[in-house]
Amino acid sequence: MSEIKRRDPRTEWIARNRLHPQHLEVLAELGQGVASEWMGSAGIVRRNPHAVGFMGPNGIKRIDRSGVQQGAGGGGAAKSTAQSKPLVEIEAPAFLVAVVPDLSGGRLSSHDRDLLGLARQLADADPERRGAVMAVVVGAHKEDSYADAGVDRLLHLESPELDGYAPEARVGALVAVEEAWEPRHWLLPDSKLGGADLGRRLAVRLGERPATGVWQIEADARGEGGSGWRCTARGAANTLDIQRPLPRVVLALAECAEPVSETRHAAQPLVLAQPLPAQLSRIEDLGPVAVDPAGVALAEAEFILSAGNGVRDWDGFHRAAKMLGATEGASRVAVDDGFMPRDRQVGATGIWVTARVYVAVGISGAIQHLQGIQSCDKVVAINMDSGCDMIKRADLAVIGDSAQVLEALVALVEQEREEKRHAA
Ligand SMILES: Cc1cc2nc3c(=O)[nH]c(=O)nc-3n(C[C@H](O)[C@H](O)[C@H](O)COP(=O)(O)OP(=O)(O)OC[C@H]3O[C@@H](n4cnc5c(N)ncnc54)[C@H](O)[C@@H]3O)c2cc1C
């Protein structure tokens, strides 16, 4: 093997970026970990106050007083937070609760996490006979936090037939899971992102009468219905609540339960013994159609151009978003100042986004904003201040005036389109 040391630009970037979740981990790998204690020349133990503690999930530095130092010395903030949670392992579950998450953009949405919280309520109700929560992931995904979201068993079903809009193939795959494991309950998000449709189709195939629009479940003191649970669901076009015994197939609304935050679970992989049945699909997916990016919900948008207090030329910003085909987002300051509508606010008190590319224009990178973009794949920052936190978080930074940078970007896109038109 060659002795030549190769540089890894990504590792170097994480080492420079103290806000990156793997910052401490990478520093330790590079041998630059921050020692929390050492013996000084006078024989006195010295402590580095900056190396003590770890970043909590809300971005606030926490000090662990239990004696087990978390984070310092190379755990990595996210990893150390996860490791600090007690691990729950269910070896021989009495039953399974299957959850089919939407995985919008390939990641667990907040709705999916609420649903897993609901599944935990069902699985953990009887400590003597605990069930296990099984996440059934259909098609490609990029999520790696199933254990923290409360998943005991993880079943990933992959096949080219399951990609795109393939409701029949997906229901066929879920029926194969039903035959293999017979989960006590099937939980799906009652959402427009796929869960509502898939759940209803599944219920028909299983011959079950589903509960839809469920927002609460509780133990059934009256003992009706056999499941030991009752559910409350929105009905009659959202005008009233309907109570009924909890059926096997449940389509639940967002905020139906608290997401799991206190425990870590095994997320043990499961494999379907028999191959997925070949489906005679009557639907052919012709691919996505072009939609107006301005109308796309922020939580689902793949490409977001987001404006902050550093944007002065608002016409230029909207023009750039249109030209780039990006969905518009905003910082809270831009919303509070009346330049953008409230439903465009990104952040802890706005929308948590999962875009593949997030372009922050004139946004400083306050922790509340950074929380909302933590699941984005690539962050591009346009800012005058090269030392601001958004630049530290970004994968690509452009230092300059937002109006000028956007104008130049628009000119480039126009030029490229012009060239393509001539070439055609
Ligand atoms: C409880 C609570 C909840 C909050 N929730 C949220 C939330 O959900 N989302 C959110 O965004 N905020 C939230 N905030 C507000 C947050 O703390 C920040 O105040 C806010 O994010 C700052 O917005 P900003 O970056 O647009 O503005 P600023 O902090 O004012 O930053 C403006 C940036 O623009 C740059 N700039 C200036 N001029 C130019 C130019 N011409 N070209 C390029 N760059 C330029 C500056 O260098 C600066 O970095 C919350 C605050 C609290 C207290």
CSV table of C-alpha atoms and ligand atoms in Angstrom, one decimal, residues 308-310 331-333 345-350 362-364 366 368-369 383-385 400-402, ligand 1:
chain,number,residue,atom,x,y,z
A,308,GLY,CA,-33.0,36.3,5.9
A,309,ASN,CA,-32.4,39.7,7.2
A,310,GLY,CA,-29.5,40.1,4.8
A,331,SER,CA,-35.7,33.1,8.6
A,332,ARG,CA,-38.0,34.3,11.4
A,333,VAL,CA,-36.7,37.8,11.1
A,345,GLN,CA,-40.5,30.1,8.2
A,346,VAL,CA,-37.7,27.5,8.6
A,347,GLY,CA,-36.5,26.6,12.1
A,348,ALA,CA,-37.3,25.4,15.5
A,349,THR,CA,-40.6,27.3,15.7
A,350,GLY,CA,-41.2,27.0,12.0
A,362,GLY,CA,-28.3,36.5,4.3
A,363,ILE,CA,-29.1,34.3,7.2
A,364,SER,CA,-26.8,34.4,10.2
A,366,ALA,CA,-29.0,31.3,14.8
A,368,GLN,CA,-33.2,28.0,16.2
A,369,HIS,CA,-32.7,28.3,12.4
A,383,ASN,CA,-23.4,36.0,3.4
A,384,MET,CA,-21.2,39.1,3.9
A,385,ASP,CA,-19.9,37.8,7.2
A,400,GLY,CA,-20.6,38.7,-0.8
A,401,ASP,CA,-23.7,40.9,-1.1
A,402,SER,CA,-26.8,38.8,-1.5
B,1,LIG,C1,-37.8,31.1,21.0
B,1,LIG,C2,-37.2,31.5,19.7
B,1,LIG,C3,-37.6,30.8,18.6
B,1,LIG,C4,-37.0,31.1,17.3
B,1,LIG,N1,-37.3,30.4,16.2
B,1,LIG,C5,-36.8,30.7,15.1
B,1,LIG,C6,-37.1,29.9,13.9
B,1,LIG,O1,-37.8,29.0,13.9
B,1,LIG,N2,-36.5,30.3,12.7
B,1,LIG,C7,-35.6,31.3,12.6
B,1,LIG,O2,-35.1,31.6,11.6
B,1,LIG,N3,-35.3,32.1,13.7
B,1,LIG,C8,-35.9,31.8,14.9
B,1,LIG,N4,-35.6,32.6,16.0
B,1,LIG,C9,-34.9,33.8,15.8
B,1,LIG,C10,-33.4,33.6,15.7
B,1,LIG,O3,-32.9,33.6,17.0
B,1,LIG,C11,-32.7,34.7,14.9
B,1,LIG,O4,-33.0,35.9,15.5
B,1,LIG,C12,-33.1,34.7,13.4
B,1,LIG,O5,-32.9,33.4,12.9
B,1,LIG,C13,-32.1,35.6,12.7
B,1,LIG,O6,-32.6,35.7,11.4
B,1,LIG,P1,-31.5,36.2,10.3
B,1,LIG,O7,-30.4,35.3,10.2
B,1,LIG,O8,-32.3,36.4,9.0
B,1,LIG,O9,-31.1,37.7,10.7
B,1,LIG,P2,-29.8,38.2,11.3
B,1,LIG,O10,-29.4,37.5,12.5
B,1,LIG,O11,-30.0,39.7,11.5
B,1,LIG,O12,-28.7,37.9,10.2
B,1,LIG,C14,-28.6,38.5,9.0
B,1,LIG,C15,-27.4,38.0,8.2
B,1,LIG,O13,-27.4,38.5,7.0
B,1,LIG,C16,-26.1,38.9,6.7
B,1,LIG,N5,-26.1,40.1,5.7
B,1,LIG,C17,-26.4,41.3,6.0
B,1,LIG,N6,-26.5,42.0,4.9
B,1,LIG,C18,-26.2,41.2,3.9
B,1,LIG,C19,-26.1,41.3,2.5
B,1,LIG,N7,-26.3,42.5,1.9
B,1,LIG,N8,-25.7,40.2,1.8
B,1,LIG,C20,-25.5,39.0,2.4
B,1,LIG,N9,-25.6,38.8,3.7
B,1,LIG,C21,-26.0,39.9,4.4
B,1,LIG,C22,-25.4,39.3,8.0
B,1,LIG,O14,-24.0,39.1,7.9
B,1,LIG,C23,-26.1,38.2,8.9
B,1,LIG,O15,-25.3,37.1,9.0
B,1,LIG,C24,-36.2,32.2,17.2
B,1,LIG,C25,-35.8,33.0,18.4
B,1,LIG,C26,-36.4,32.6,19.6
B,1,LIG,C27,-36.0,33.4,20.8
